[in-house]
Short mmCIF file of C-alpha atoms in Angstrom, two decimals:
data_model
loop_
_atom_site.label_atom_id
_atom_site.label_comp_id
_atom_site.label_asym_id
_atom_site.label_seq_id
_atom_site.Cartn_x
_atom_site.Cartn_y
_atom_site.Cartn_z
CA MET A 277 -15.20 6.95 21.92
CA THR A 278 -17.81 4.66 22.67
CA GLY A 279 -21.69 4.72 22.03
CA SER A 280 -24.34 3.21 19.92
CA LYS A 281 -22.59 4.23 16.65
CA THR A 282 -20.12 1.67 15.42
CA PHE A 283 -18.45 1.74 12.86
CA TYR A 284 -16.34 -1.04 11.09
CA LEU A 285 -14.49 -1.43 7.99
CA THR A 286 -12.06 -3.28 5.94
CA THR A 287 -9.31 -3.35 3.86
CA PRO A 288 -8.54 -6.69 2.06
CA ILE A 289 -5.31 -8.43 3.83
CA TYR A 290 -2.35 -8.39 1.34
CA TYR A 291 -0.59 -10.95 -0.16
CA VAL A 292 2.65 -11.47 1.20
CA ASN A 293 3.75 -12.61 -2.09
CA ASP A 294 4.05 -8.61 -2.95
CA VAL A 295 5.62 -6.04 -2.07
CA PRO A 296 3.71 -3.04 -1.37
CA HIS A 297 2.55 -0.58 -4.58
CA ILE A 298 0.39 2.11 -5.74
CA GLY A 299 -2.43 0.23 -5.43
CA HIS A 300 -1.71 -1.07 -1.89
CA ALA A 301 -1.59 1.91 -0.57
CA TYR A 302 -4.91 3.53 -2.62
CA THR A 303 -7.07 0.69 -1.30
CA THR A 304 -5.94 1.20 2.49
CA LEU A 305 -5.61 5.48 1.96
CA ALA A 306 -9.56 5.36 0.62
CA CYS A 307 -10.48 3.13 3.81
CA ASP A 308 -8.24 5.59 5.86
CA VAL A 309 -9.93 8.89 5.00
CA LEU A 310 -13.64 7.53 5.48
CA ALA A 311 -12.22 5.85 9.38
CA ARG A 312 -11.17 9.43 10.39
CA PHE A 313 -14.17 10.65 8.63
CA MET A 314 -16.04 8.55 11.02
CA ARG A 315 -14.74 9.42 14.30
CA LEU A 316 -14.70 12.49 13.21
CA ASP A 317 -17.96 12.02 12.80
CA GLY A 318 -18.65 10.65 16.26
CA TYR A 319 -18.59 7.23 15.54
CA ASP A 320 -16.39 4.58 17.12
CA VAL A 321 -14.82 2.94 15.18
CA LYS A 322 -13.20 0.22 13.68
CA PHE A 323 -10.31 -0.06 11.45
CA LEU A 324 -8.77 -3.26 9.92
CA THR A 325 -5.78 -4.10 7.48
CA GLY A 326 -3.06 -7.36 7.87
CA THR A 327 -1.60 -9.64 5.50
CA ASP A 328 -2.56 -12.82 4.09
CA GLU A 329 0.35 -15.33 4.98
CA HIS A 330 -0.65 -18.92 3.90
CA GLY A 331 -0.76 -20.80 -0.05
CA GLN A 332 1.07 -22.59 -2.18
CA LYS A 333 2.33 -19.51 -3.52
CA VAL A 334 4.36 -18.57 -0.43
CA GLU A 335 5.03 -21.59 0.57
CA LYS A 336 7.26 -21.54 -2.98
CA SER A 337 8.59 -18.15 -2.57
CA ALA A 338 9.79 -19.23 1.19
CA MET A 339 11.27 -22.34 -0.74
CA ASN A 340 12.79 -20.03 -3.24
CA ALA A 341 14.32 -18.08 -1.05
CA GLY A 342 15.51 -20.31 0.57
CA ILE A 343 13.94 -19.52 4.29
CA ALA A 344 11.20 -21.48 6.40
CA PRO A 345 7.54 -19.77 5.48
CA GLN A 346 6.82 -18.16 8.81
CA GLU A 347 10.54 -16.66 8.78
CA PHE A 348 9.03 -15.67 4.96
CA THR A 349 6.26 -13.94 6.11
CA ASP A 350 7.58 -12.22 9.07
CA ARG A 351 10.04 -10.42 6.52
CA VAL A 352 7.37 -9.46 3.65
CA SER A 353 4.62 -8.27 6.42
CA LYS A 354 6.92 -6.00 7.72
CA ASN A 355 6.86 -4.27 4.89
CA PHE A 356 2.58 -4.07 4.84
CA ARG A 357 3.33 -2.77 8.39
CA ASP A 358 5.98 0.01 6.97
CA LEU A 359 3.78 1.02 4.87
CA VAL A 360 1.01 2.11 7.90
CA SER A 361 3.14 4.38 9.05
CA LEU A 362 4.32 5.69 5.99
CA MET A 363 1.36 6.86 4.88
CA ASN A 364 -0.05 7.84 7.91
CA PHE A 365 -2.71 5.36 8.36
CA SER A 366 -4.91 5.62 11.61
CA ASN A 367 -5.94 1.56 11.47
CA ASP A 368 -7.01 0.14 14.77
CA ASP A 369 -5.62 -3.65 13.91
CA PHE A 370 -3.30 -5.19 11.97
CA ILE A 371 -4.28 -8.93 11.57
CA ARG A 372 -1.92 -11.09 10.43
CA THR A 373 -3.42 -14.97 9.19
CA THR A 374 -0.18 -16.97 11.32
CA GLU A 375 -2.03 -15.65 14.13
CA PRO A 376 -3.24 -18.12 16.79
CA ARG A 377 -6.10 -16.20 16.85
CA HIS A 378 -7.03 -16.77 13.52
CA ILE A 379 -5.60 -19.97 13.57
CA ALA A 380 -8.64 -20.89 16.13
CA SER A 381 -10.99 -18.76 14.50
CA VAL A 382 -10.86 -20.14 10.65
CA GLN A 383 -10.80 -23.81 12.17
CA GLU A 384 -14.50 -22.92 14.05
CA LEU A 385 -15.94 -21.30 10.93
CA TRP A 386 -14.96 -25.02 9.23
CA ARG A 387 -16.87 -27.19 12.23
CA ARG A 388 -20.32 -24.86 11.82
CA LEU A 389 -19.94 -25.46 7.80
CA GLU A 390 -18.85 -29.22 8.23
CA SER A 391 -22.12 -29.45 11.49
CA ALA A 392 -24.54 -27.08 8.95
CA GLY A 393 -23.57 -30.18 6.04
CA GLU A 394 -22.39 -27.40 3.76
CA ILE A 395 -19.46 -29.23 3.97
CA TYR A 396 -18.13 -32.87 2.17
CA LEU A 397 -15.23 -34.79 0.94
CA GLY A 398 -14.30 -35.12 -2.76
CA SER A 399 -12.29 -35.23 -4.94
CA TYR A 400 -11.34 -32.62 -7.01
CA ALA A 401 -9.46 -32.79 -10.71
CA GLY A 402 -9.76 -29.20 -12.78
CA TRP A 403 -7.73 -26.22 -13.41
CA TYR A 404 -6.02 -24.32 -10.66
CA SER A 405 -3.70 -20.96 -10.71
CA VAL A 406 -1.04 -21.19 -7.93
CA ARG A 407 -0.97 -17.46 -8.53
CA ASP A 408 -4.70 -16.46 -7.98
CA GLU A 409 -4.75 -18.97 -5.99
CA ALA A 410 -7.92 -19.32 -7.98
CA PHE A 411 -9.97 -23.00 -9.33
CA TYR A 412 -11.11 -21.85 -13.41
CA GLY A 413 -13.40 -23.56 -15.19
CA GLU A 414 -12.60 -25.14 -18.90
CA ASP A 415 -14.55 -22.42 -20.23
CA GLU A 416 -13.10 -19.26 -18.46
CA LEU A 417 -9.86 -20.71 -19.88
CA THR A 418 -7.80 -19.95 -23.15
CA THR A 419 -4.72 -21.25 -24.79
CA SER A 420 -1.12 -19.80 -24.84
CA PRO A 421 0.50 -20.68 -27.99
CA SER A 422 2.94 -22.96 -26.48
CA GLY A 423 -0.01 -24.64 -25.42
CA LYS A 424 -0.59 -23.76 -21.70
CA LYS A 425 -3.97 -23.11 -20.02
CA ILE A 426 -4.23 -19.25 -19.30
CA ALA A 427 -6.71 -18.00 -16.68
CA PRO A 428 -8.84 -14.72 -17.26
CA THR A 429 -6.15 -12.72 -15.29
CA GLY A 430 -3.49 -13.53 -17.22
CA ALA A 431 -1.75 -16.15 -15.04
CA GLU A 432 -1.10 -19.78 -15.68
CA CYS A 433 -3.03 -22.39 -14.52
CA GLU A 434 -2.42 -26.10 -14.01
CA TRP A 435 -4.46 -29.05 -13.71
CA VAL A 436 -4.42 -30.60 -10.74
CA GLU A 437 -6.58 -34.22 -9.62
CA GLU A 438 -6.61 -34.16 -5.57
CA PRO A 439 -8.68 -35.43 -2.80
CA SER A 440 -10.88 -32.27 -1.81
CA TYR A 441 -13.17 -30.86 0.27
CA PHE A 442 -16.00 -28.86 -1.43
CA PHE A 443 -18.37 -26.09 0.13
CA ARG A 444 -21.91 -26.72 -1.58
CA LEU A 445 -21.85 -23.58 -3.08
CA SER A 446 -24.68 -24.32 -6.05
CA ALA A 447 -26.67 -24.66 -2.81
CA TRP A 448 -26.63 -20.93 -2.55
CA GLN A 449 -27.39 -19.28 -5.99
CA ASP A 450 -30.93 -19.17 -5.43
CA ARG A 451 -30.15 -17.40 -1.58
CA LEU A 452 -27.27 -15.16 -2.73
CA LEU A 453 -29.51 -13.85 -5.60
CA GLU A 454 -32.12 -12.83 -2.90
CA PHE A 455 -30.22 -11.53 -0.89
CA TYR A 456 -28.39 -9.17 -3.33
CA GLU A 457 -32.04 -8.12 -4.13
CA GLN A 458 -33.41 -7.55 -0.64
CA ASN A 459 -29.66 -5.94 -0.36
CA PRO A 460 -29.47 -3.31 -3.54
CA ASP A 461 -26.63 -1.19 -1.67
CA PHE A 462 -24.15 -4.53 -0.72
CA ILE A 463 -22.17 -4.59 -3.81
CA ALA A 464 -20.97 -1.04 -5.31
CA PRO A 465 -20.63 0.32 -8.15
CA ALA A 466 -24.14 -0.23 -9.71
CA GLY A 467 -21.26 -1.64 -12.48
CA LYS A 468 -19.63 -4.61 -10.76
CA ARG A 469 -22.82 -5.33 -8.91
CA ASN A 470 -24.48 -5.64 -12.64
CA GLU A 471 -21.37 -8.23 -12.80
CA VAL A 472 -21.28 -10.20 -10.09
CA MET A 473 -25.44 -10.80 -10.33
CA ALA A 474 -24.55 -12.47 -13.94
CA PHE A 475 -21.69 -14.72 -12.70
CA VAL A 476 -24.04 -16.05 -9.69
CA LYS A 477 -26.96 -15.97 -12.11
CA SER A 478 -24.84 -18.38 -15.06
CA GLY A 479 -24.85 -21.08 -12.20
CA LEU A 480 -22.50 -21.76 -9.30
CA LYS A 481 -20.88 -24.53 -9.16
CA ASP A 482 -19.55 -26.33 -5.54
CA LEU A 483 -16.44 -24.76 -4.78
CA SER A 484 -13.65 -27.10 -3.67
CA VAL A 485 -12.61 -25.57 0.14
CA SER A 486 -9.28 -28.17 0.75
CA ARG A 487 -6.09 -28.98 -0.57
CA THR A 488 -3.47 -31.89 0.19
CA THR A 489 -0.32 -31.65 -2.31
CA PHE A 490 1.23 -28.69 0.37
CA LYS A 491 0.89 -27.94 3.93
CA TRP A 492 1.71 -23.88 4.07
CA GLY A 493 -1.59 -23.43 5.47
CA ILE A 494 -4.46 -24.41 8.44
CA PRO A 495 -5.33 -27.42 9.08
CA VAL A 496 -8.73 -29.15 8.71
CA PRO A 497 -10.12 -29.86 11.98
CA GLY A 498 -10.19 -33.96 12.50
CA ASN A 499 -8.29 -34.08 8.86
CA PRO A 500 -4.50 -32.64 9.09
CA ASP A 501 -3.99 -34.64 5.91
CA HIS A 502 -5.62 -31.25 4.39
CA ILE A 503 -4.81 -27.63 4.13
CA MET A 504 -7.90 -25.19 4.49
CA TYR A 505 -8.31 -23.20 0.77
CA VAL A 506 -6.43 -19.93 1.37
CA TRP A 507 -9.48 -18.05 0.68
CA LEU A 508 -11.86 -19.81 2.70
CA ASP A 509 -8.57 -19.01 5.81
CA ALA A 510 -8.15 -15.03 4.25
CA LEU A 511 -11.83 -14.19 4.57
CA ALA A 512 -12.35 -15.10 8.04
CA ASN A 513 -9.92 -12.60 9.08
CA TYR A 514 -12.63 -10.39 9.31
CA ILE A 515 -14.46 -11.66 11.87
CA THR A 516 -10.96 -13.46 13.59
CA ALA A 517 -10.41 -9.73 14.46
CA VAL A 518 -13.84 -8.91 15.93
CA GLY A 519 -13.00 -11.70 18.57
CA PHE A 520 -14.66 -14.28 16.70
CA PRO A 521 -15.82 -17.55 17.82
CA ASP A 522 -16.66 -15.74 21.11
CA GLU A 523 -19.83 -13.96 19.45
CA SER A 524 -19.99 -11.02 22.37
CA GLY A 525 -18.07 -8.23 23.01
CA GLU A 526 -16.28 -6.98 20.07
CA TYR A 527 -18.28 -9.34 17.47
CA ALA A 528 -21.25 -7.96 19.03
CA LYS A 529 -20.32 -4.54 18.71
CA TYR A 530 -18.91 -3.90 15.36
CA TRP A 531 -19.62 -7.40 12.80
CA PRO A 532 -20.92 -7.01 10.14
CA ALA A 533 -18.48 -4.60 9.01
CA ASN A 534 -19.81 -2.12 7.38
CA LEU A 535 -17.71 -1.85 4.46
CA HIS A 536 -15.34 -4.10 3.03
CA MET A 537 -12.61 -2.35 0.96
CA VAL A 538 -11.60 -4.57 -1.94
CA GLY A 539 -10.05 -3.60 -5.47
CA LYS A 540 -12.00 -5.42 -8.21
CA ASP A 541 -9.91 -8.39 -8.76
CA ILE A 542 -10.43 -9.93 -5.68
CA LEU A 543 -14.63 -9.16 -5.46
CA ARG A 544 -16.72 -12.36 -6.78
CA PHE A 545 -14.23 -14.09 -3.20
CA HIS A 546 -16.27 -10.77 -1.42
CA ALA A 547 -19.27 -11.01 -2.83
CA VAL A 548 -20.17 -14.23 -3.84
CA TYR A 549 -17.82 -16.73 -1.62
CA TRP A 550 -17.58 -14.52 1.52
CA PRO A 551 -22.04 -14.32 1.95
CA ALA A 552 -22.27 -17.34 1.20
CA PHE A 553 -19.94 -19.19 3.57
CA LEU A 554 -20.77 -16.86 6.48
CA MET A 555 -24.81 -17.21 5.75
CA ALA A 556 -24.24 -20.80 5.56
CA ALA A 557 -22.61 -20.66 9.12
CA LYS A 558 -25.59 -18.86 10.23
CA LEU A 559 -23.29 -15.83 10.54
CA ALA A 560 -24.41 -12.37 9.49
CA PRO A 561 -23.20 -11.34 5.62
CA PRO A 562 -21.38 -7.68 5.76
CA LYS A 563 -23.36 -4.71 4.96
CA ARG A 564 -21.35 -3.43 1.94
CA VAL A 565 -18.35 -4.67 -0.68
CA PHE A 566 -17.28 -1.33 -2.42
CA ALA A 567 -14.72 -3.15 -5.56
CA HIS A 568 -12.03 0.15 -6.57
CA GLY A 569 -10.49 0.09 -10.19
CA TRP A 570 -6.87 -0.38 -10.91
CA TRP A 571 -4.42 1.57 -11.18
CA THR A 572 -2.18 2.53 -14.71
CA ILE A 573 1.53 4.64 -14.42
CA GLU A 574 1.73 7.28 -17.29
CA GLY A 575 -0.62 4.85 -19.00
CA GLN A 576 1.00 1.85 -19.25
CA LYS A 577 -0.16 -0.97 -17.23
CA MET A 578 1.93 -1.59 -13.69
CA SER A 579 3.88 -4.33 -14.62
CA LYS A 580 7.70 -5.91 -13.24
CA SER A 581 8.73 -6.53 -16.79
CA LEU A 582 8.76 -2.84 -17.37
CA GLY A 583 9.99 -1.26 -14.66
CA ASN A 584 7.26 0.83 -13.44
CA VAL A 585 5.93 -0.27 -10.35
CA ILE A 586 5.89 3.24 -7.99
CA ALA A 587 6.48 2.07 -4.46
CA PRO A 588 4.16 4.75 -2.23
CA GLU A 589 7.83 5.66 -0.49
CA THR A 590 8.56 7.34 -4.14
CA LEU A 591 6.11 8.90 -4.20
CA VAL A 592 5.42 10.22 -1.14
CA ASN A 593 9.21 11.31 -0.87
CA THR A 594 8.59 13.39 -4.07
CA TYR A 595 5.29 15.23 -3.74
CA GLY A 596 4.78 15.04 -0.21
CA LEU A 597 2.30 12.88 1.97
CA ASP A 598 -0.92 14.98 2.37
CA GLN A 599 0.27 15.86 -1.58
CA THR A 600 -0.09 12.33 -2.72
CA ARG A 601 -2.52 11.33 0.05
CA TYR A 602 -4.63 13.73 -1.77
CA PHE A 603 -4.13 13.17 -5.66
CA LEU A 604 -4.91 9.54 -5.33
CA LEU A 605 -8.57 10.39 -4.07
CA ARG A 606 -8.78 13.50 -6.23
CA GLU A 607 -7.99 12.35 -9.69
CA VAL A 608 -10.35 9.78 -10.79
CA PRO A 609 -14.01 9.13 -9.95
CA PHE A 610 -13.49 6.21 -6.94
CA GLY A 611 -14.54 2.98 -8.21
CA ASN A 612 -13.01 3.83 -11.62
CA ASP A 613 -9.63 2.62 -13.18
CA GLY A 614 -6.78 5.84 -13.16
CA ASP A 615 -3.33 6.84 -14.06
CA PHE A 616 -1.29 8.42 -12.78
CA SER A 617 1.28 11.15 -14.21
CA HIS A 618 3.55 13.05 -13.10
CA LYS A 619 2.29 16.05 -14.98
CA GLN A 620 -1.26 15.76 -13.11
CA MET A 621 0.80 15.22 -9.72
CA VAL A 622 2.22 18.83 -10.43
CA GLN A 623 -0.23 19.99 -11.88
CA ARG A 624 -3.14 18.89 -8.39
CA ILE A 625 -0.08 20.11 -5.97
CA ASN A 626 0.17 23.39 -7.76
CA GLY A 627 -3.29 24.35 -9.18
CA ASN A 628 -5.52 22.44 -5.82
CA LEU A 629 -3.29 22.90 -3.19
CA ALA A 630 -0.60 26.12 -3.64
CA ASN A 631 -2.83 28.18 -5.29
CA ASP A 632 -6.36 27.57 -4.45
CA TYR A 633 -6.03 26.57 -0.60
CA GLY A 634 -2.71 26.64 0.44
CA ASN A 635 -3.14 30.53 -1.22
CA LEU A 636 -6.20 31.42 0.09
CA VAL A 637 -5.15 30.43 3.75
CA GLN A 638 -1.97 32.49 3.75
CA ARG A 639 -3.57 35.45 2.24
CA SER A 640 -5.92 35.51 4.71
CA LEU A 641 -3.99 34.91 7.71
CA SER A 642 -1.41 36.51 6.91
CA MET A 643 -3.60 40.07 6.19
CA ILE A 644 -5.01 39.07 9.89
CA GLY A 645 -1.36 38.82 11.29
CA LYS A 646 -0.59 42.16 9.61
CA ASN A 647 -3.75 44.47 10.40
CA CYS A 648 -5.14 42.38 13.30
CA GLY A 649 -2.56 42.71 15.81
CA ALA A 650 -2.17 38.58 15.12
CA ALA A 651 -5.19 38.01 16.27
CA VAL A 652 -9.31 36.56 15.67
CA PRO A 653 -10.48 40.34 14.38
CA GLN A 654 -13.79 41.47 15.49
CA PRO A 655 -16.45 41.09 13.08
CA GLY A 656 -19.41 43.31 12.55
CA ALA A 657 -22.67 43.15 10.81
CA PHE A 658 -22.51 40.58 8.04
CA THR A 659 -23.36 41.42 4.51
CA GLU A 660 -25.43 39.00 1.75
CA ALA A 661 -21.52 38.39 1.02
CA ASP A 662 -20.52 37.72 4.36
CA ASP A 663 -23.32 35.28 4.64
CA ALA A 664 -23.17 33.61 1.05
CA LEU A 665 -19.74 32.34 1.86
CA LEU A 666 -20.40 31.22 5.61
CA GLY A 667 -23.49 28.89 4.75
CA ALA A 668 -22.06 27.65 1.97
CA ALA A 669 -18.86 26.43 4.44
CA ARG A 670 -21.88 25.70 6.90
CA ASN A 671 -23.80 23.50 4.73
CA LEU A 672 -20.45 21.44 3.88
CA LEU A 673 -20.71 18.57 6.22
CA PRO A 674 -24.13 16.94 4.89
CA ILE A 675 -22.96 16.97 1.36
CA VAL A 676 -19.06 15.81 2.57
CA ARG A 677 -21.05 13.23 4.60
CA ALA A 678 -23.05 11.37 1.31
CA GLU A 679 -20.21 11.30 -0.77
CA ILE A 680 -17.52 9.99 2.13
CA ARG A 681 -20.51 7.22 3.44
CA SER A 682 -20.78 5.94 -0.28
CA GLN A 683 -16.88 6.61 -1.38
CA SER A 684 -17.61 9.02 -3.58
CA PHE A 685 -14.40 10.50 -2.29
CA HIS A 686 -13.43 12.32 -5.53
CA LYS A 687 -17.44 14.37 -5.22
CA ALA A 688 -16.92 15.21 -1.94
CA LEU A 689 -13.36 16.49 -2.49
CA ASP A 690 -15.25 18.88 -5.62
CA ALA A 691 -17.75 20.07 -3.07
CA ILE A 692 -14.98 21.15 -0.56
CA TRP A 693 -12.62 22.88 -3.51
CA ALA A 694 -15.76 24.33 -4.51
CA VAL A 695 -15.96 26.41 -1.36
CA ILE A 696 -12.29 27.06 -1.78
CA GLY A 697 -13.27 28.68 -4.89
CA ASP A 698 -15.72 30.85 -2.98
CA GLY A 699 -13.45 31.75 -0.71
CA ASN A 700 -10.81 33.19 -3.46
CA ARG A 701 -13.64 35.14 -5.21
CA TYR A 702 -14.53 36.90 -2.08
CA VAL A 703 -11.73 37.91 -1.64
CA ASP A 704 -10.83 39.14 -4.36
CA GLU A 705 -14.07 40.98 -4.09
CA GLN A 706 -13.85 42.32 -1.05
CA ALA A 707 -10.52 43.36 -1.31
CA PRO A 708 -9.73 43.50 2.32
CA TRP A 709 -6.12 45.83 1.98
CA ALA A 710 -8.05 48.43 0.34
CA LEU A 711 -10.36 48.44 3.42
CA LYS A 712 -7.62 48.87 5.50
CA LYS A 713 -7.49 52.42 4.66
CA THR A 714 -11.42 52.90 4.08
CA ASP A 715 -13.22 51.12 5.81
CA PRO A 716 -10.99 49.20 8.75
CA ALA A 717 -14.45 47.42 10.47
CA ARG A 718 -15.13 46.27 7.48
CA MET A 719 -11.56 44.47 6.90
CA ALA A 720 -11.70 43.35 10.26
CA THR A 721 -15.22 42.10 9.08
CA VAL A 722 -14.11 40.11 5.93
CA LEU A 723 -11.27 38.97 7.58
CA TYR A 724 -13.07 37.20 10.19
CA VAL A 725 -14.83 35.37 7.94
CA LEU A 726 -12.47 33.97 5.84
CA ALA A 727 -10.34 32.77 8.80
CA GLU A 728 -13.95 31.37 10.10
CA THR A 729 -14.05 29.82 6.61
CA ILE A 730 -11.06 28.38 6.61
CA ARG A 731 -11.34 27.14 9.56
CA HIS A 732 -14.44 24.74 8.68
CA LEU A 733 -12.05 23.54 5.30
CA ALA A 734 -9.10 22.79 7.72
CA ILE A 735 -11.93 20.84 10.15
CA LEU A 736 -13.29 18.70 6.80
CA THR A 737 -10.03 17.84 4.83
CA GLN A 738 -8.58 16.54 8.11
CA PRO A 739 -9.75 12.94 6.37
CA ILE A 740 -7.40 13.21 3.78
CA MET A 741 -4.61 15.58 4.45
CA PRO A 742 -4.73 15.35 8.54
CA GLU A 743 -1.38 16.93 8.52
CA ALA A 744 -1.61 20.52 6.43
CA SER A 745 -4.98 20.44 8.21
CA ALA A 746 -3.56 20.38 12.11
CA LYS A 747 -0.92 22.89 11.24
CA ILE A 748 -3.94 25.28 9.23
CA LEU A 749 -5.72 24.63 12.42
CA ASP A 750 -2.98 25.10 14.58
CA GLN A 751 -2.76 28.78 13.13
CA LEU A 752 -5.99 29.89 13.67
CA ALA A 753 -5.01 28.49 17.98
CA GLN A 754 -7.98 26.19 17.62
CA GLY A 755 -6.80 22.92 19.80
CA PRO A 756 -7.86 18.80 19.59
CA GLU A 757 -10.82 19.52 21.03
CA ALA A 758 -11.90 22.05 18.86
CA ARG A 759 -11.61 20.04 15.84
CA GLY A 760 -14.45 17.21 15.57
CA PHE A 761 -17.36 17.40 13.46
CA ASP A 762 -19.49 18.60 15.92
CA ARG A 763 -17.50 21.76 16.44
CA LEU A 764 -18.78 23.09 12.68
CA GLY A 765 -21.37 25.85 12.25
CA ALA A 766 -22.00 28.67 14.78
CA GLY A 767 -21.96 27.01 17.50
CA GLY A 768 -17.50 26.17 17.16
CA ALA A 769 -17.23 29.89 15.95
CA LEU A 770 -13.79 32.03 16.62
CA VAL A 771 -13.87 33.83 19.51
CA ALA A 772 -12.97 37.75 18.64
CA GLY A 773 -9.36 38.10 20.23
CA THR A 774 -7.88 34.89 20.31
CA PRO A 775 -3.84 35.01 19.74
CA LEU A 776 -3.27 33.86 16.51
CA PRO A 777 0.54 32.37 15.79
CA THR A 778 2.97 33.65 13.05
CA PRO A 779 1.40 32.12 9.63
CA GLN A 780 3.57 29.73 7.21
CA GLY A 781 2.83 28.14 4.70
CA VAL A 782 0.68 24.79 4.44
CA PHE A 783 0.92 23.71 0.81
CA PRO A 784 5.16 24.39 -0.76
CA ARG A 785 4.79 24.56 -5.05
CA TYR A 786 6.51 21.53 -6.61
CA VAL A 787 9.56 22.84 -8.51
CA ASP A 788 10.44 20.39 -10.85
CA GLU A 789 14.41 19.71 -10.52
CA ALA A 790 14.89 19.02 -14.01
CA LYS A 791 13.57 22.34 -15.61
CA SER A 792 14.25 24.38 -12.80
#
């Protein structure tokens, strides 16, 4: 789809030193839902994800595995590509920082920063965490019982002394604060914005942006003894993917990005360093950075040592794909930390999906199949109750749009489920099974209203549960051309007499094998 309405959103690029877990799936899922929503809403969307493949940590891991870094990254990057198909993500591009297009982009960004006088050569002496790929001030560290320096993240730090290029971050303190004031929605949620502003107000030091003690990275233009700091390299992926340094074409079309979705642990890099790099290079900063929370598992922090890291594949195989997608975005207010528990997942599947949504669809379409000749019924005049339900369904789009656009996915789902609840109460109150004997014409109207309500619900749940929603729309004989948001409302209403297929259940109940 082409047009003036464009929307560019990105996940962080995932570090190849890791295997995909629930946290990676969560971030990309949020972006996928937003991308699907915006496409259905008539936008030309570019949705980017990918892998971050350079740095000392990767070099060490490759060495430990006894293989070359490129072979190591090829192997591990594939795990994140596999996550895309597993979770039914709809990204338009998958970037790897080892690609030639990215190397050219980052080196040009460096040249622009250097020619603007924003980078200078000095020497670095300080504390560095290999795990975090981050530098820390003495005041940020604690000392472990064994005498090791520990970063706020819990990572060990080592003292590093080497020649280094520096970015003049200290010169950007006032300009960043001014930028945040002028763009109050740049950092979300609000609590995270306050954290970033407090950090910047406390004073910024110039940032070391090159290393000489390892080789796995992008060489500094004109001085290949230096490798670019992995975060300068990684952040630039967002402009690489739209064709930078070519500022025509996709760059002109999509940049600045509408949204960078990140975990809260990497907010500083995206909300402080990245806009400073871009503005220093005379490039526009992104419009918004949203930092979401972390997941615990059954009340405990995810950790390899506890053995409680859940692979997305396990969730999908155990509970179902759309069930997993739904749970992750409904269970927790987006932006807060969340806890995954088997009990809560089963309650959501059996309560919200099977009992509420699935039951509304199944009983409504089954009654149409049995009592209306397996075709969309012919409605008569609408009553106040009919108009109330249809009105609620037809008024959902602006409510859901506002919540999705502000990344309040749980509130969007709450609004949709409120109408599902209205639909179930309407069935009980209207009792179409009784009307079959006393007033068949009224029964047909009631069933039409239900089918039309379900059509709206299925169109609006497509971004969250694409497969389940497609099955429901198939059962309403709504083809691919009838599934965009432009078909919501009376203009796209079901046509009486349209033949309908035999209804099939969409949300099976979850039965705990251990208890059955």
